[in-house]
GROMACS .gro file of N, CA and C in nm:
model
  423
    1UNK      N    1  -0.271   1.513  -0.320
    1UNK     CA    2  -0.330   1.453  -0.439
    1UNK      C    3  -0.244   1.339  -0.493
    2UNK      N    4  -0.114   1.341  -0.519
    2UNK     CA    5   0.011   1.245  -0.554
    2UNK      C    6  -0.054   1.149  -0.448
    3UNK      N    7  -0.096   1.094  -0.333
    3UNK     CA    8  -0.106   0.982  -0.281
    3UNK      C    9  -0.210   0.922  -0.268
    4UNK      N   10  -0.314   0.974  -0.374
    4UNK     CA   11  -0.428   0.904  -0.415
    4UNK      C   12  -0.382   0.800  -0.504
    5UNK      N   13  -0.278   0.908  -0.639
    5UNK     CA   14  -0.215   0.810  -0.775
    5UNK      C   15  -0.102   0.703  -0.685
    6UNK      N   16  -0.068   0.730  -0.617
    6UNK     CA   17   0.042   0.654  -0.539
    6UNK      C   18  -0.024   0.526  -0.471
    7UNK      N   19  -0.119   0.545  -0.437
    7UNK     CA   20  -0.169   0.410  -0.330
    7UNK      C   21  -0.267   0.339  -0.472
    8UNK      N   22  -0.286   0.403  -0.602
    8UNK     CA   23  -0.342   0.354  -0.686
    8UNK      C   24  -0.229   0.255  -0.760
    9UNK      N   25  -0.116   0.339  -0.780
    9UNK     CA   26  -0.032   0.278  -0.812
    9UNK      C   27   0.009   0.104  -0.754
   10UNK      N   28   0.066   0.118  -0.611
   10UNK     CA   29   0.076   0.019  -0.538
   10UNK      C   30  -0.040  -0.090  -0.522
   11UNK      N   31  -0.155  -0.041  -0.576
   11UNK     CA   32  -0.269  -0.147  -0.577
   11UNK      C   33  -0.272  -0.226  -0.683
   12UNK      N   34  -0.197  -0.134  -0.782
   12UNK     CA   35  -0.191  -0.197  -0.963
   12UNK      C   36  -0.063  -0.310  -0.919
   13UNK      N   37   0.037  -0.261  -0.852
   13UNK     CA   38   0.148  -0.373  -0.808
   13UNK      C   39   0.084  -0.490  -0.750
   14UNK      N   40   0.001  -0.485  -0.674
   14UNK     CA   41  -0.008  -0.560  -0.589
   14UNK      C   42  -0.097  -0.722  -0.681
   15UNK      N   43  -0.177  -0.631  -0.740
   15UNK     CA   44  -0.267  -0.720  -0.894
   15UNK      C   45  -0.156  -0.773  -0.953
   16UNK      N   46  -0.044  -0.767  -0.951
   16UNK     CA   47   0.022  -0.817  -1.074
   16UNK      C   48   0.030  -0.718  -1.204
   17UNK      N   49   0.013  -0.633  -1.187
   17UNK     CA   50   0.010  -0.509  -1.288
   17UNK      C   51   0.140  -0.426  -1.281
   18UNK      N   52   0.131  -0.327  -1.366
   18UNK     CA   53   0.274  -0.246  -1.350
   18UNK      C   54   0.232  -0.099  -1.273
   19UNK      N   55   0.271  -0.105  -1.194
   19UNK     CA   56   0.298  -0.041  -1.096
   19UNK      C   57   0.254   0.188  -1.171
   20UNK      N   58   0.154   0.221  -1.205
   20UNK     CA   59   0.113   0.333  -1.209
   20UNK      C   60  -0.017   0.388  -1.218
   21UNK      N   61  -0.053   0.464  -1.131
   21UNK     CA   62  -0.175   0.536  -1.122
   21UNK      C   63  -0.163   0.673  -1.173
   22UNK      N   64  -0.345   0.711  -1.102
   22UNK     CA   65  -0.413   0.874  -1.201
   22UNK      C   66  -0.500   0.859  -1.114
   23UNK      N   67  -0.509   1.051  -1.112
   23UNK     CA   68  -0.662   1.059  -1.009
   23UNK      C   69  -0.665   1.210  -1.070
   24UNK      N   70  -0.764   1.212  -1.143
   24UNK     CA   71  -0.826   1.323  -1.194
   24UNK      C   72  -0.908   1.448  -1.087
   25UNK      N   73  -0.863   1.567  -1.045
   25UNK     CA   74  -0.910   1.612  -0.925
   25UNK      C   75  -0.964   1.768  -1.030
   26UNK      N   76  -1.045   1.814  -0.932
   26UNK     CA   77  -1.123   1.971  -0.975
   26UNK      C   78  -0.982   2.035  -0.893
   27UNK      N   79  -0.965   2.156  -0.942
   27UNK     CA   80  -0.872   2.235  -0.873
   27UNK      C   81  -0.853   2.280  -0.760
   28UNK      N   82  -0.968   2.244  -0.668
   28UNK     CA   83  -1.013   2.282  -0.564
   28UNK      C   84  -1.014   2.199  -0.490
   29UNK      N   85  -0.949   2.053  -0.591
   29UNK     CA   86  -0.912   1.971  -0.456
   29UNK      C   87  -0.990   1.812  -0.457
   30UNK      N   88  -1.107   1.840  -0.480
   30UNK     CA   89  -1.222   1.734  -0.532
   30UNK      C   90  -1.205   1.598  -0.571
   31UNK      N   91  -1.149   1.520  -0.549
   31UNK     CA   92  -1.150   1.372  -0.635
   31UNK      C   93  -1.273   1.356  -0.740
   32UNK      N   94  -1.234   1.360  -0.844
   32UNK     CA   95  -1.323   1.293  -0.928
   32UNK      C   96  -1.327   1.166  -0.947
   33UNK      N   97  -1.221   1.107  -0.987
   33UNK     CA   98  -1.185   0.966  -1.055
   33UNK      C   99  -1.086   0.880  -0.999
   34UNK      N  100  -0.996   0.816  -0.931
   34UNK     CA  101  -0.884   0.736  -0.985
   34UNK      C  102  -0.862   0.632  -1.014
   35UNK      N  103  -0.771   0.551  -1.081
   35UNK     CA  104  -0.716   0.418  -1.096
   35UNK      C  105  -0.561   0.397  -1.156
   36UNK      N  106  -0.554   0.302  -1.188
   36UNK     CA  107  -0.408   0.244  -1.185
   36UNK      C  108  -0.407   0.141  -1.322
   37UNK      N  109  -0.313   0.164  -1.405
   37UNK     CA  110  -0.251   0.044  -1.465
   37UNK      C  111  -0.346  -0.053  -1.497
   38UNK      N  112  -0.395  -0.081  -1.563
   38UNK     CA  113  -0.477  -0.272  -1.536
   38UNK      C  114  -0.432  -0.306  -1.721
   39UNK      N  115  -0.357  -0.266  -1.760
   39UNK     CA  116  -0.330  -0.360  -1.906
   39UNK      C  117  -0.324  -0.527  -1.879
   40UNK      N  118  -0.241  -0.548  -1.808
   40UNK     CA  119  -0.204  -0.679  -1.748
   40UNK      C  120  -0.346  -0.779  -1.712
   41UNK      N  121  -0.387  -0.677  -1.574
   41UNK     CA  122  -0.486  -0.768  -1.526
   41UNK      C  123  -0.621  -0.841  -1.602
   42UNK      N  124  -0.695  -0.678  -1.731
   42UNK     CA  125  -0.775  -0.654  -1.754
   42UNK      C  126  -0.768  -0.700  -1.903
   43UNK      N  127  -0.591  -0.744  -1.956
   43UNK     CA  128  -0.582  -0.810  -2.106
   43UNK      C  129  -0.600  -0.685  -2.195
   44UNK      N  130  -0.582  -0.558  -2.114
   44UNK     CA  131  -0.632  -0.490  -2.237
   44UNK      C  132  -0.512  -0.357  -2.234
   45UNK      N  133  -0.465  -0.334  -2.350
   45UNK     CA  134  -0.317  -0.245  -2.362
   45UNK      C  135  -0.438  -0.082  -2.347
   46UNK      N  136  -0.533  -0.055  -2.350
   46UNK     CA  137  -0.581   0.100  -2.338
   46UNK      C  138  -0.576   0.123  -2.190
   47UNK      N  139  -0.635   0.068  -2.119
   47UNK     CA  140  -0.630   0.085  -1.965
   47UNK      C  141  -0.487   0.126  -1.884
   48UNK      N  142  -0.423   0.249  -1.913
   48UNK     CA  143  -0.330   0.323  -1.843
   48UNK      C  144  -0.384   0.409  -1.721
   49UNK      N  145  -0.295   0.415  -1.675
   49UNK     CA  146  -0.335   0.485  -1.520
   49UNK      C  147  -0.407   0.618  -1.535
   50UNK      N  148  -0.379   0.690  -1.613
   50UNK     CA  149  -0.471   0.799  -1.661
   50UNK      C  150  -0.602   0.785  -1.680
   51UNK      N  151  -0.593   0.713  -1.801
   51UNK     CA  152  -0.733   0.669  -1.864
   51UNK      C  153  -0.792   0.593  -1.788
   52UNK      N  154  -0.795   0.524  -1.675
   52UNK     CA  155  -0.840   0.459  -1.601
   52UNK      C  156  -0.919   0.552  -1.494
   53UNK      N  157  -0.850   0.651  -1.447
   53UNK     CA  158  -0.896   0.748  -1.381
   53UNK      C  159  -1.016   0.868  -1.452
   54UNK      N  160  -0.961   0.886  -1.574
   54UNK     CA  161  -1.079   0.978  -1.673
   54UNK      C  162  -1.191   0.909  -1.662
   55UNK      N  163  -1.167   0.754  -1.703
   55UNK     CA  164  -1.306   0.696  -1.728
   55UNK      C  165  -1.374   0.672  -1.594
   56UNK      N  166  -1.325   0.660  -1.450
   56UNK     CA  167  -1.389   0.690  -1.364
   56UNK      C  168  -1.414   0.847  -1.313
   57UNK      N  169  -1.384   0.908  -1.362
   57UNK     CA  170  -1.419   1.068  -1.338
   57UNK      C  171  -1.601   1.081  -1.354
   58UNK      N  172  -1.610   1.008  -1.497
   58UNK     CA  173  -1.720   0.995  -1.523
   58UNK      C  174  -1.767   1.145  -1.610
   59UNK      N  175  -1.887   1.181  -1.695
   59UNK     CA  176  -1.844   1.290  -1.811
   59UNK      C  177  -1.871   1.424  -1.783
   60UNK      N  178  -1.805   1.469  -1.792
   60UNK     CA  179  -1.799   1.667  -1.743
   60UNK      C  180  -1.840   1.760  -1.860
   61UNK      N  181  -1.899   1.827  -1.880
   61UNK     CA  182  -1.887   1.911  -1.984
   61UNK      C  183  -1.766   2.016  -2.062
   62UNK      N  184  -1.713   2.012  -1.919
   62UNK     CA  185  -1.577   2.086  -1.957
   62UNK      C  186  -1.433   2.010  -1.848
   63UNK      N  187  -1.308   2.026  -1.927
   63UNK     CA  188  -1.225   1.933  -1.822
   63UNK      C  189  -1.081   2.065  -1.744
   64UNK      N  190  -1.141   2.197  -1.858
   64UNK     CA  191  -1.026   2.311  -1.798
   64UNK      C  192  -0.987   2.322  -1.679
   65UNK      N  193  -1.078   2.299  -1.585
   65UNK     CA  194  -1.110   2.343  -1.426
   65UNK      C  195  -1.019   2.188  -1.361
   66UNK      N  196  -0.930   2.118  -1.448
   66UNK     CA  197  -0.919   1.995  -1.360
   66UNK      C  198  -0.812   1.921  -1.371
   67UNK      N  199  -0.755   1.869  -1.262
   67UNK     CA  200  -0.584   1.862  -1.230
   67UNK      C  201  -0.602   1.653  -1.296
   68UNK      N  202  -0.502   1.636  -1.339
   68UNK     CA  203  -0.479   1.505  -1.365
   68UNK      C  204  -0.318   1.483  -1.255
   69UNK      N  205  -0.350   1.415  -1.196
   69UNK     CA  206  -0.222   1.343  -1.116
   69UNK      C  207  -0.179   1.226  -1.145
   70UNK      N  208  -0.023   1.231  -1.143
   70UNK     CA  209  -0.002   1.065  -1.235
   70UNK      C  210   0.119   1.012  -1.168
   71UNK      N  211   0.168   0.900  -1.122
   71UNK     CA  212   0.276   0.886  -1.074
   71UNK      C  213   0.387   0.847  -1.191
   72UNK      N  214   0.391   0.907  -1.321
   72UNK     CA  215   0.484   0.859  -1.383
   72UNK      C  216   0.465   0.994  -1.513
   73UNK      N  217   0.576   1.021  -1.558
   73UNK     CA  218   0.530   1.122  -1.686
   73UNK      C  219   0.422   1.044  -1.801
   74UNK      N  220   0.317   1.134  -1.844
   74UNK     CA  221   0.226   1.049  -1.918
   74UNK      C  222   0.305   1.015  -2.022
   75UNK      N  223   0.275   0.883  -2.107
   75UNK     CA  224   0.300   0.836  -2.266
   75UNK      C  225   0.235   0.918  -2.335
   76UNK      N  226   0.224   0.919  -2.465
   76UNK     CA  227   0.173   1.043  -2.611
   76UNK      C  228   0.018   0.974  -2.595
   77UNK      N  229  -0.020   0.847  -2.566
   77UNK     CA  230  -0.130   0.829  -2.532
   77UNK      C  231  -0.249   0.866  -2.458
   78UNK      N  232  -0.144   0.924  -2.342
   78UNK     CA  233  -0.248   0.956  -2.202
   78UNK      C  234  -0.210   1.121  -2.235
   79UNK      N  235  -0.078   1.147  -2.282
   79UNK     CA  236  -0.094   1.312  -2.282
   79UNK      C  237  -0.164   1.375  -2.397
   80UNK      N  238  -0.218   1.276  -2.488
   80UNK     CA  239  -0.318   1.292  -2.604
   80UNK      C  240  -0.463   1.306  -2.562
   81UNK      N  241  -0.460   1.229  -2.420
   81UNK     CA  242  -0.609   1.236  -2.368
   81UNK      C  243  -0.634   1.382  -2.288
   82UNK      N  244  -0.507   1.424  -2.255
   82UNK     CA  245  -0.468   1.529  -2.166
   82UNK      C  246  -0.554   1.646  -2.242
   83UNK      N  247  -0.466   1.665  -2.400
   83UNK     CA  248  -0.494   1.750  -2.497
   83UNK      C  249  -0.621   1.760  -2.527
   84UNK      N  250  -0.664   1.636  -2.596
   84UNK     CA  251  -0.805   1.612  -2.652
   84UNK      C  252  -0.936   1.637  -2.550
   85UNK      N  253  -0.921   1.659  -2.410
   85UNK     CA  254  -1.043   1.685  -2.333
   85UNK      C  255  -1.004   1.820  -2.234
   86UNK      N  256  -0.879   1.897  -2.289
   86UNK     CA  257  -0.818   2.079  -2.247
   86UNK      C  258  -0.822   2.003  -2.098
   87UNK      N  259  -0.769   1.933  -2.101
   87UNK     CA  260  -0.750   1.932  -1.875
   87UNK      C  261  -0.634   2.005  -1.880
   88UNK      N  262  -0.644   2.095  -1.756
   88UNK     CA  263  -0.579   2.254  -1.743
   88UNK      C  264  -0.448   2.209  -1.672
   89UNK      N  265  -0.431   2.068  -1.650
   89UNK     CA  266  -0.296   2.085  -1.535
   89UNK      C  267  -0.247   1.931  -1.495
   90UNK      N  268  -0.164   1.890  -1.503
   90UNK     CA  269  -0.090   1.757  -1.485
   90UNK      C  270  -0.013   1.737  -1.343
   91UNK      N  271   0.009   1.724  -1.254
   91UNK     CA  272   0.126   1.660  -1.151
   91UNK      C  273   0.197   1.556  -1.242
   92UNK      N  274   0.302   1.557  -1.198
   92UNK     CA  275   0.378   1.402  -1.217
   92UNK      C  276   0.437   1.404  -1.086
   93UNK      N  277   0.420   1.228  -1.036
   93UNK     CA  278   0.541   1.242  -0.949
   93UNK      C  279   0.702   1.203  -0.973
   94UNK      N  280   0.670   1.126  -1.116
   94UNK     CA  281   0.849   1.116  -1.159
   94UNK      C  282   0.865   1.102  -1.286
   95UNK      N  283   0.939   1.164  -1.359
   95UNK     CA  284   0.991   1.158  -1.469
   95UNK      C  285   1.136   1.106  -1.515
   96UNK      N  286   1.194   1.056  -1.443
   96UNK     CA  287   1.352   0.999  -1.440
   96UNK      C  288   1.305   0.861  -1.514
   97UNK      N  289   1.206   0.761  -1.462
   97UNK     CA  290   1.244   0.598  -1.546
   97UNK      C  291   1.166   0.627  -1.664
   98UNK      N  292   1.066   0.721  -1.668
   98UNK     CA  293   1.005   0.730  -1.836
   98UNK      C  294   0.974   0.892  -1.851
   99UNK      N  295   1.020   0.980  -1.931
   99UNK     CA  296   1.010   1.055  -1.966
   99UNK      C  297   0.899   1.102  -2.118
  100UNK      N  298   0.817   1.063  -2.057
  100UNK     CA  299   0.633   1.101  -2.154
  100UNK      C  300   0.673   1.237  -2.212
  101UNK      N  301   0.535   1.281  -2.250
  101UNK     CA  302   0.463   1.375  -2.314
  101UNK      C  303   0.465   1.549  -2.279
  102UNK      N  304   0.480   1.531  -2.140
  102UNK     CA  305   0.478   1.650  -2.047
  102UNK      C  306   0.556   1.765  -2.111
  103UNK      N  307   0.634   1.762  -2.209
  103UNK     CA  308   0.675   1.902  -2.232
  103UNK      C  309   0.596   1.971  -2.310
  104UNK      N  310   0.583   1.853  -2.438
  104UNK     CA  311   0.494   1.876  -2.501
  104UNK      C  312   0.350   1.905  -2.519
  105UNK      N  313   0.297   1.867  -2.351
  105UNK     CA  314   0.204   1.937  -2.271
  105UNK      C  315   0.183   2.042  -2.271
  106UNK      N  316   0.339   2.153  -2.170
  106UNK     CA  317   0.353   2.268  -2.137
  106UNK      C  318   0.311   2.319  -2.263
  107UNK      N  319   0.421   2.275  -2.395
  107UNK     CA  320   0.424   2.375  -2.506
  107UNK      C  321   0.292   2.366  -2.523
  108UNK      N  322   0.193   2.333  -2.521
  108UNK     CA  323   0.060   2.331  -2.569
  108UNK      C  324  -0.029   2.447  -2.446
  109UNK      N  325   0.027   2.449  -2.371
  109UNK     CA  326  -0.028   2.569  -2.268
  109UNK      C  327  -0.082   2.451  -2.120
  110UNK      N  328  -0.093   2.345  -2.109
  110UNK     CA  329  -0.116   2.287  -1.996
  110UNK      C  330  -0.021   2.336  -1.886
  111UNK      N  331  -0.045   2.298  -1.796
  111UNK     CA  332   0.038   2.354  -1.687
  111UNK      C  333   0.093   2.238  -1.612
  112UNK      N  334   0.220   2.201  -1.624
  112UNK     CA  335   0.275   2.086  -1.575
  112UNK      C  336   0.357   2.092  -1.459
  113UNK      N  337   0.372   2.020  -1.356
  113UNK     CA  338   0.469   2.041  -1.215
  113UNK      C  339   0.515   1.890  -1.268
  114UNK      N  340   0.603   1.854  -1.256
  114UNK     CA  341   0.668   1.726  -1.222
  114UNK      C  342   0.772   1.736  -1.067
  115UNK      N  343   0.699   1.638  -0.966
  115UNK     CA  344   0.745   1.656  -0.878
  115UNK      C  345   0.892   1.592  -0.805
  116UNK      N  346   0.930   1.476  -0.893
  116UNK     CA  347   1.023   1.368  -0.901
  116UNK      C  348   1.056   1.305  -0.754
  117UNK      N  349   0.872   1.263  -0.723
  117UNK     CA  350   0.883   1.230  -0.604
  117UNK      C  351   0.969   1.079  -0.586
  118UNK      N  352   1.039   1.015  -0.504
  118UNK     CA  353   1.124   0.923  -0.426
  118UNK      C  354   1.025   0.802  -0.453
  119UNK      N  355   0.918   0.838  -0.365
  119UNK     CA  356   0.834   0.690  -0.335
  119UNK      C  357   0.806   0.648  -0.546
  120UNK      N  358   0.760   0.740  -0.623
  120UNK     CA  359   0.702   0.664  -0.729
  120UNK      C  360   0.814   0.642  -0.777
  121UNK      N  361   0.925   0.715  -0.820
  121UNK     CA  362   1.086   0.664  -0.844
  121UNK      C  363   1.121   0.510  -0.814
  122UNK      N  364   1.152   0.519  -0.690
  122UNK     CA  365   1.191   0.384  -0.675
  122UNK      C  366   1.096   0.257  -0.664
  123UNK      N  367   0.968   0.294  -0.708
  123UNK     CA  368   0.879   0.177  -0.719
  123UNK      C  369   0.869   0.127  -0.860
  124UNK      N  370   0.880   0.253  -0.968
  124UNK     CA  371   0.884   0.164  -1.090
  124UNK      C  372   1.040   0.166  -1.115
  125UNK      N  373   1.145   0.201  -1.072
  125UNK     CA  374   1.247   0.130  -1.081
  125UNK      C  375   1.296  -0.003  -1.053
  126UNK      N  376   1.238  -0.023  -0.938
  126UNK     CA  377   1.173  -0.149  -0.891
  126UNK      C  378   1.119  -0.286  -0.987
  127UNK      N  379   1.014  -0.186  -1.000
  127UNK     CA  380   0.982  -0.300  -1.105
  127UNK      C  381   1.007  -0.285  -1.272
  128UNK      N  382   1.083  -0.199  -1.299
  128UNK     CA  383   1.135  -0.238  -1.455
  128UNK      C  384   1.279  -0.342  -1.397
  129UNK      N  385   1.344  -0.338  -1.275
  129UNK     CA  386   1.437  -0.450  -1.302
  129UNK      C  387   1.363  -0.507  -1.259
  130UNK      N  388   1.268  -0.617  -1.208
  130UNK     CA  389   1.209  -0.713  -1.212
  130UNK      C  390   1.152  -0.743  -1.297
  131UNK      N  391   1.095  -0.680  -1.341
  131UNK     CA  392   1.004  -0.697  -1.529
  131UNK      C  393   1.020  -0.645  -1.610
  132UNK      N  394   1.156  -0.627  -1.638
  132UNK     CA  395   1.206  -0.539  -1.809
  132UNK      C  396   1.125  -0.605  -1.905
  133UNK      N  397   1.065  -0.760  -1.897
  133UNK     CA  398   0.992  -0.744  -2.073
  133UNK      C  399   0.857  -0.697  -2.062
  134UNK      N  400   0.812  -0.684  -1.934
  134UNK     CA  401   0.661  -0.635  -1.933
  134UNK      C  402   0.635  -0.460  -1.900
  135UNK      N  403   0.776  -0.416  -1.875
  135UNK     CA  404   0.788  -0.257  -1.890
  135UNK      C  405   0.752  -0.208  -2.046
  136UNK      N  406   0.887  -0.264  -2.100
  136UNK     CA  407   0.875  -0.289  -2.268
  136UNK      C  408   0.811  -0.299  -2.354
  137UNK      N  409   0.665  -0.365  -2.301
  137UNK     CA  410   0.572  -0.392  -2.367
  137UNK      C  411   0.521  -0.295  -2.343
  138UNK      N  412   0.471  -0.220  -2.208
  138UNK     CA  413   0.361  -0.125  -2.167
  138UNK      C  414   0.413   0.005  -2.259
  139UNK      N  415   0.552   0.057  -2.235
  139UNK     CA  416   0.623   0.173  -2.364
  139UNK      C  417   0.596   0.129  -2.459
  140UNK      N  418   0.612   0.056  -2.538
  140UNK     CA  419   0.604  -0.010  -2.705
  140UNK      C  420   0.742  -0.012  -2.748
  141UNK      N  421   0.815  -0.062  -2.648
  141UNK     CA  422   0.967  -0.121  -2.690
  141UNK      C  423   1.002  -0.245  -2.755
   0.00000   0.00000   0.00000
């Protein structure tokens, strides 16, 4: 599942975007949704890799039954979207260059793995030293 958000990710790089994806899956495995990053491309600061993926999920009646995968710990933004629609379960693949929402997840009863995978690590490490003022902007630094 991590290399759905991962090749979403690298597609958001490749746009000129910052480098993170989401792929919203049923527990069973299912792709519902994904996408990547497009603040940059799309001019618009809501479009995070999460929310990009929810809104292609397209609308469920219920979101308990369904894994959100992200290559980066979510912001209070995307783990607000987490909360606000009960999705039962998060991946991360790294939490070392931004440390989001995710605990504050768990404490809420979500079920969080952070996997601190290598490949998403050193890609937005990558690009926060190449683009520290456009990292900055995407956190609200």
């Amino acid at each position: 599942m991590l290399q759905v958000a991962l090749a979403e990710a690298r597609t958001g790089l490749a746009e000129g975007g910052i480098p993170i994806g989401g792929a919203l899956f049923t527990r069973e495995g299912e792709l519902l949704g994904s996408g990547h990053n497009r603040r940059v491309q799309e001019d618009d600061a809501s479009i995070h890799g999460e929310t990009d993926a929810f809104r292609r999920a397209g609308r469920r009646r219920h979101y308990g039954d369904t894994v959100m995968v992200t290559t980066l710990s979510p912001c209070w933004y995307c783990s607000g979207l987490v909360r606000q629609f009960n999705i039962g379960a998060v991946v991360i693949g790294e939490a070392t260059n931004f440390h989001g929402g995710h605990d504050w997840l768990a404490e809420h009863g979500v079920e969080v793995l952070v996997l601190e995978d290598e490949d998403c690590r050193e890609m937005l490490a990558q690009f926060i030293r190449d683009f520290p003022q456009l990292w900055h902007e995407d956190i609200g630094l």
